[in-house]
């Protein structure tokens, strides 16, 4: 039996910056019948996603591609229009070469309203691309807010001192919501 391949490509968060186990590692433990390939790197933005498409995505010909860019783009900064075009390029290349299912992820919310306003621009772009190109989207930030409100916690309970990056508990939240979508797509 050939295992389905899911490839995750993104920046610092899926690469596991600042933690021992990223949400990708947690999902890998849950997904015994699926090969999870993580081609994410710390500080990579969507430009690197386009530039390294051949060696990071194309050679694997995955059944599903999960794109998780945005935070590194926002803070480097990559213009909103460039970010959108980069996502579109990656998706179109993948569909042309091996036609995988595509899932786009947002990241977590921020406590500082100015940071959240800035990053929400990128989350809207992700939603636009998902709608325009008929991709699945996982609004991670919405899931986080629901859990945080339900448990009476704060966002700071789930992020490192540098609020751009989730801590171990934060990665568990990512894993919960992303794994739910992956299970849905695999069944």
PDB file of C-alpha atoms in Angstrom:
ATOM      1  CA  UNK A   1       0.000   0.000   0.000  1.00  0.00           C
ATOM      2  CA  UNK A   2       1.354   3.401  -1.008  1.00  0.00           C
ATOM      3  CA  UNK A   3       1.164   6.013   1.723  1.00  0.00           C
ATOM      4  CA  UNK A   4      -0.382   9.369   0.887  1.00  0.00           C
ATOM      5  CA  UNK A   5       2.122  12.212   1.046  1.00  0.00           C
ATOM      6  CA  UNK A   6       1.363  15.526   2.708  1.00  0.00           C
ATOM      7  CA  UNK A   7       3.958  18.240   2.277  1.00  0.00           C
ATOM      8  CA  UNK A   8       4.026  21.259   4.573  1.00  0.00           C
ATOM      9  CA  UNK A   9       5.878  24.320   3.293  1.00  0.00           C
ATOM     10  CA  UNK A  10       6.188  27.493   5.280  1.00  0.00           C
ATOM     11  CA  UNK A  11       8.399  29.564   7.508  1.00  0.00           C
ATOM     12  CA  UNK A  12       9.383  29.722  11.146  1.00  0.00           C
ATOM     13  CA  UNK A  13       6.217  28.355  12.763  1.00  0.00           C
ATOM     14  CA  UNK A  14       5.968  25.019  10.898  1.00  0.00           C
ATOM     15  CA  UNK A  15       9.779  24.796  11.088  1.00  0.00           C
ATOM     16  CA  UNK A  16       9.403  24.782  14.888  1.00  0.00           C
ATOM     17  CA  UNK A  17      11.282  27.946  15.785  1.00  0.00           C
ATOM     18  CA  UNK A  18      11.925  28.100  19.540  1.00  0.00           C
ATOM     19  CA  UNK A  19      10.358  24.742  20.463  1.00  0.00           C
ATOM     20  CA  UNK A  20      11.458  21.123  20.633  1.00  0.00           C
ATOM     21  CA  UNK A  21       8.390  19.802  18.806  1.00  0.00           C
ATOM     22  CA  UNK A  22       6.506  21.773  16.194  1.00  0.00           C
ATOM     23  CA  UNK A  23       2.894  21.159  15.288  1.00  0.00           C
ATOM     24  CA  UNK A  24       4.214  19.231  12.273  1.00  0.00           C
ATOM     25  CA  UNK A  25       6.033  16.815  14.617  1.00  0.00           C
ATOM     26  CA  UNK A  26       2.849  16.360  16.664  1.00  0.00           C
ATOM     27  CA  UNK A  27       0.798  15.644  13.531  1.00  0.00           C
ATOM     28  CA  UNK A  28       3.450  13.230  12.285  1.00  0.00           C
ATOM     29  CA  UNK A  29       2.928  11.121  15.447  1.00  0.00           C
ATOM     30  CA  UNK A  30      -0.843  11.037  14.849  1.00  0.00           C
ATOM     31  CA  UNK A  31      -0.687  10.271  11.123  1.00  0.00           C
ATOM     32  CA  UNK A  32       0.657   6.723  10.996  1.00  0.00           C
ATOM     33  CA  UNK A  33      -0.758   5.911   7.557  1.00  0.00           C
ATOM     34  CA  UNK A  34       0.426   9.145   5.953  1.00  0.00           C
ATOM     35  CA  UNK A  35       3.890  10.428   5.087  1.00  0.00           C
ATOM     36  CA  UNK A  36       4.328  13.972   6.421  1.00  0.00           C
ATOM     37  CA  UNK A  37       7.116  15.923   4.717  1.00  0.00           C
ATOM     38  CA  UNK A  38       8.102  19.222   6.329  1.00  0.00           C
ATOM     39  CA  UNK A  39      10.045  21.524   3.998  1.00  0.00           C
ATOM     40  CA  UNK A  40       9.653  24.630   6.171  1.00  0.00           C
ATOM     41  CA  UNK A  41      12.594  26.712   7.302  1.00  0.00           C
ATOM     42  CA  UNK A  42      13.051  29.388   9.928  1.00  0.00           C
ATOM     43  CA  UNK A  43      12.597  32.907   8.505  1.00  0.00           C
ATOM     44  CA  UNK A  44      11.479  31.667   5.082  1.00  0.00           C
ATOM     45  CA  UNK A  45       8.819  33.825   3.535  1.00  0.00           C
ATOM     46  CA  UNK A  46       6.636  33.239   0.493  1.00  0.00           C
ATOM     47  CA  UNK A  47       9.427  34.398  -1.848  1.00  0.00           C
ATOM     48  CA  UNK A  48      11.552  31.443  -0.703  1.00  0.00           C
ATOM     49  CA  UNK A  49       8.484  29.264  -1.247  1.00  0.00           C
ATOM     50  CA  UNK A  50       8.452  30.280  -4.914  1.00  0.00           C
ATOM     51  CA  UNK A  51      12.238  30.228  -5.383  1.00  0.00           C
ATOM     52  CA  UNK A  52      12.681  26.746  -3.874  1.00  0.00           C
ATOM     53  CA  UNK A  53       9.531  25.197  -5.344  1.00  0.00           C
ATOM     54  CA  UNK A  54      11.448  22.638  -7.433  1.00  0.00           C
ATOM     55  CA  UNK A  55      13.594  21.253  -4.606  1.00  0.00           C
ATOM     56  CA  UNK A  56      11.125  21.692  -1.742  1.00  0.00           C
ATOM     57  CA  UNK A  57       7.804  20.692  -3.278  1.00  0.00           C
ATOM     58  CA  UNK A  58       7.961  19.488  -6.873  1.00  0.00           C
ATOM     59  CA  UNK A  59      10.387  16.597  -6.362  1.00  0.00           C
ATOM     60  CA  UNK A  60       8.080  15.005  -3.768  1.00  0.00           C
ATOM     61  CA  UNK A  61       4.887  15.159  -5.883  1.00  0.00           C
ATOM     62  CA  UNK A  62       2.743  15.158  -2.736  1.00  0.00           C
ATOM     63  CA  UNK A  63      -0.968  14.339  -2.719  1.00  0.00           C
ATOM     64  CA  UNK A  64      -1.587  17.374  -0.527  1.00  0.00           C
ATOM     65  CA  UNK A  65       0.326  20.640  -0.032  1.00  0.00           C
ATOM     66  CA  UNK A  66      -0.171  22.696   3.116  1.00  0.00           C
ATOM     67  CA  UNK A  67       1.119  26.260   2.745  1.00  0.00           C
ATOM     68  CA  UNK A  68       1.835  28.119   5.973  1.00  0.00           C
ATOM     69  CA  UNK A  69       3.347  31.501   5.200  1.00  0.00           C
ATOM     70  CA  UNK A  70       2.406  34.928   6.504  1.00  0.00           C
ATOM     71  CA  UNK A  71       4.129  35.823   9.773  1.00  0.00           C
ATOM     72  CA  UNK A  72       7.644  35.925   8.326  1.00  0.00           C
ATOM     73  CA  UNK A  73       6.256  37.766   5.295  1.00  0.00           C
ATOM     74  CA  UNK A  74       4.597  40.404   7.478  1.00  0.00           C
ATOM     75  CA  UNK A  75       7.670  41.081   9.582  1.00  0.00           C
ATOM     76  CA  UNK A  76      10.324  41.107   6.816  1.00  0.00           C
ATOM     77  CA  UNK A  77       8.234  42.915   5.224  1.00  0.00           C
ATOM     78  CA  UNK A  78       6.793  41.425   2.056  1.00  0.00           C
ATOM     79  CA  UNK A  79       4.130  43.626   0.491  1.00  0.00           C
ATOM     80  CA  UNK A  80       0.574  42.316   0.574  1.00  0.00           C
ATOM     81  CA  UNK A  81       0.452  42.192  -3.239  1.00  0.00           C
ATOM     82  CA  UNK A  82       3.748  40.266  -3.401  1.00  0.00           C
ATOM     83  CA  UNK A  83       2.534  37.836  -0.762  1.00  0.00           C
ATOM     84  CA  UNK A  84      -0.643  37.177  -2.730  1.00  0.00           C
ATOM     85  CA  UNK A  85       1.220  36.701  -6.001  1.00  0.00           C
ATOM     86  CA  UNK A  86       3.710  34.319  -4.365  1.00  0.00           C
ATOM     87  CA  UNK A  87       0.921  32.117  -2.979  1.00  0.00           C
ATOM     88  CA  UNK A  88      -0.805  32.121  -6.361  1.00  0.00           C
ATOM     89  CA  UNK A  89       2.444  31.139  -8.119  1.00  0.00           C
ATOM     90  CA  UNK A  90       3.101  28.222  -5.749  1.00  0.00           C
ATOM     91  CA  UNK A  91      -0.458  26.934  -6.110  1.00  0.00           C
ATOM     92  CA  UNK A  92      -0.493  27.245  -9.893  1.00  0.00           C
ATOM     93  CA  UNK A  93       2.883  25.522 -10.223  1.00  0.00           C
ATOM     94  CA  UNK A  94       1.747  22.660  -7.996  1.00  0.00           C
ATOM     95  CA  UNK A  95      -1.538  22.221  -9.867  1.00  0.00           C
ATOM     96  CA  UNK A  96       0.202  22.285 -13.234  1.00  0.00           C
ATOM     97  CA  UNK A  97       2.880  19.765 -12.275  1.00  0.00           C
ATOM     98  CA  UNK A  98       1.100  17.213 -10.043  1.00  0.00           C
ATOM     99  CA  UNK A  99      -2.320  18.626  -9.050  1.00  0.00           C
ATOM    100  CA  UNK A 100      -2.393  18.116  -5.262  1.00  0.00           C
ATOM    101  CA  UNK A 101      -5.073  19.219  -2.869  1.00  0.00           C
ATOM    102  CA  UNK A 102      -4.018  22.573  -1.422  1.00  0.00           C
ATOM    103  CA  UNK A 103      -4.646  23.800   2.117  1.00  0.00           C
ATOM    104  CA  UNK A 104      -3.750  27.321   3.222  1.00  0.00           C
ATOM    105  CA  UNK A 105      -3.240  28.132   6.901  1.00  0.00           C
ATOM    106  CA  UNK A 106      -3.429  31.370   8.812  1.00  0.00           C
ATOM    107  CA  UNK A 107      -1.421  31.660  12.010  1.00  0.00           C
ATOM    108  CA  UNK A 108      -2.364  32.601  15.558  1.00  0.00           C
ATOM    109  CA  UNK A 109      -3.847  35.873  16.869  1.00  0.00           C
ATOM    110  CA  UNK A 110      -1.802  38.572  18.596  1.00  0.00           C
ATOM    111  CA  UNK A 111      -2.593  40.382  21.844  1.00  0.00           C
ATOM    112  CA  UNK A 112      -1.244  43.707  20.633  1.00  0.00           C
ATOM    113  CA  UNK A 113      -4.055  45.196  18.501  1.00  0.00           C
ATOM    114  CA  UNK A 114      -1.572  46.952  16.187  1.00  0.00           C
ATOM    115  CA  UNK A 115       0.243  43.691  15.465  1.00  0.00           C
ATOM    116  CA  UNK A 116      -3.072  41.936  14.949  1.00  0.00           C
ATOM    117  CA  UNK A 117      -4.301  44.617  12.574  1.00  0.00           C
ATOM    118  CA  UNK A 118      -1.094  44.309  10.553  1.00  0.00           C
ATOM    119  CA  UNK A 119      -1.104  40.508  10.431  1.00  0.00           C
ATOM    120  CA  UNK A 120      -4.813  40.319   9.704  1.00  0.00           C
ATOM    121  CA  UNK A 121      -4.048  41.912   6.310  1.00  0.00           C
ATOM    122  CA  UNK A 122      -2.085  38.756   5.470  1.00  0.00           C
ATOM    123  CA  UNK A 123      -4.858  36.510   6.796  1.00  0.00           C
ATOM    124  CA  UNK A 124      -7.317  38.277   4.481  1.00  0.00           C
ATOM    125  CA  UNK A 125      -4.961  37.647   1.567  1.00  0.00           C
ATOM    126  CA  UNK A 126      -4.848  33.954   2.456  1.00  0.00           C
ATOM    127  CA  UNK A 127      -8.647  33.891   2.468  1.00  0.00           C
ATOM    128  CA  UNK A 128      -8.818  35.715  -0.890  1.00  0.00           C
ATOM    129  CA  UNK A 129      -6.407  33.260  -2.495  1.00  0.00           C
ATOM    130  CA  UNK A 130      -8.282  30.288  -1.026  1.00  0.00           C
ATOM    131  CA  UNK A 131     -11.573  31.585  -2.421  1.00  0.00           C
ATOM    132  CA  UNK A 132     -10.173  32.693  -5.793  1.00  0.00           C
ATOM    133  CA  UNK A 133      -8.271  29.453  -6.429  1.00  0.00           C
ATOM    134  CA  UNK A 134     -10.717  27.137  -4.656  1.00  0.00           C
ATOM    135  CA  UNK A 135      -8.294  25.887  -2.017  1.00  0.00           C
ATOM    136  CA  UNK A 136      -9.165  24.757   1.470  1.00  0.00           C
ATOM    137  CA  UNK A 137      -8.280  27.160   4.242  1.00  0.00           C
ATOM    138  CA  UNK A 138      -7.784  26.641   7.964  1.00  0.00           C
ATOM    139  CA  UNK A 139      -8.341  29.889   9.922  1.00  0.00           C
ATOM    140  CA  UNK A 140      -6.038  28.954  12.789  1.00  0.00           C
ATOM    141  CA  UNK A 141      -6.419  32.376  14.433  1.00  0.00           C
ATOM    142  CA  UNK A 142     -10.200  31.888  14.761  1.00  0.00           C
ATOM    143  CA  UNK A 143      -9.739  28.433  16.327  1.00  0.00           C
ATOM    144  CA  UNK A 144      -7.221  29.875  18.816  1.00  0.00           C
ATOM    145  CA  UNK A 145      -9.570  32.664  19.858  1.00  0.00           C
ATOM    146  CA  UNK A 146     -12.369  30.170  20.482  1.00  0.00           C
ATOM    147  CA  UNK A 147     -10.173  27.901  22.625  1.00  0.00           C
ATOM    148  CA  UNK A 148      -8.660  30.829  24.531  1.00  0.00           C
ATOM    149  CA  UNK A 149     -12.081  32.272  25.285  1.00  0.00           C
ATOM    150  CA  UNK A 150     -13.480  28.868  26.245  1.00  0.00           C
ATOM    151  CA  UNK A 151     -10.621  28.140  28.652  1.00  0.00           C
ATOM    152  CA  UNK A 152     -10.337  31.677  30.009  1.00  0.00           C
ATOM    153  CA  UNK A 153      -6.668  31.919  29.035  1.00  0.00           C
ATOM    154  CA  UNK A 154      -4.790  34.637  27.212  1.00  0.00           C
ATOM    155  CA  UNK A 155      -2.844  34.527  23.967  1.00  0.00           C
ATOM    156  CA  UNK A 156       0.393  34.967  25.935  1.00  0.00           C
ATOM    157  CA  UNK A 157      -0.165  31.512  27.468  1.00  0.00           C
ATOM    158  CA  UNK A 158       0.442  30.026  24.011  1.00  0.00           C
ATOM    159  CA  UNK A 159       3.316  32.067  22.583  1.00  0.00           C
ATOM    160  CA  UNK A 160       6.995  32.600  23.282  1.00  0.00           C
ATOM    161  CA  UNK A 161       8.340  35.930  24.552  1.00  0.00           C
ATOM    162  CA  UNK A 162       8.528  36.870  20.872  1.00  0.00           C
ATOM    163  CA  UNK A 163       4.795  36.730  20.209  1.00  0.00           C
ATOM    164  CA  UNK A 164       5.302  35.828  16.542  1.00  0.00           C
ATOM    165  CA  UNK A 165       6.068  32.263  17.564  1.00  0.00           C
ATOM    166  CA  UNK A 166       3.936  29.750  19.472  1.00  0.00           C
ATOM    167  CA  UNK A 167       5.290  27.850  22.456  1.00  0.00           C
ATOM    168  CA  UNK A 168       4.743  24.099  22.989  1.00  0.00           C
ATOM    169  CA  UNK A 169       1.123  24.659  24.084  1.00  0.00           C
ATOM    170  CA  UNK A 170       0.566  26.846  21.053  1.00  0.00           C
ATOM    171  CA  UNK A 171       1.917  24.172  18.729  1.00  0.00           C
ATOM    172  CA  UNK A 172      -0.527  21.711  20.292  1.00  0.00           C
ATOM    173  CA  UNK A 173      -3.381  24.070  19.334  1.00  0.00           C
ATOM    174  CA  UNK A 174      -2.006  24.293  15.791  1.00  0.00           C
ATOM    175  CA  UNK A 175      -1.737  20.508  15.612  1.00  0.00           C
ATOM    176  CA  UNK A 176      -5.344  20.046  16.809  1.00  0.00           C
ATOM    177  CA  UNK A 177      -6.897  22.295  14.182  1.00  0.00           C
ATOM    178  CA  UNK A 178      -4.613  21.308  11.285  1.00  0.00           C
ATOM    179  CA  UNK A 179      -4.932  17.584  12.011  1.00  0.00           C
ATOM    180  CA  UNK A 180      -8.750  17.895  12.009  1.00  0.00           C
ATOM    181  CA  UNK A 181      -8.627  19.354   8.485  1.00  0.00           C
ATOM    182  CA  UNK A 182      -6.129  16.765   7.280  1.00  0.00           C
ATOM    183  CA  UNK A 183      -8.256  13.905   8.638  1.00  0.00           C
ATOM    184  CA  UNK A 184     -11.305  15.371   6.909  1.00  0.00           C
ATOM    185  CA  UNK A 185      -9.439  15.584   3.590  1.00  0.00           C
ATOM    186  CA  UNK A 186      -7.953  12.086   3.924  1.00  0.00           C
ATOM    187  CA  UNK A 187     -11.271  10.343   4.623  1.00  0.00           C
TER     188      UNK A 187
END
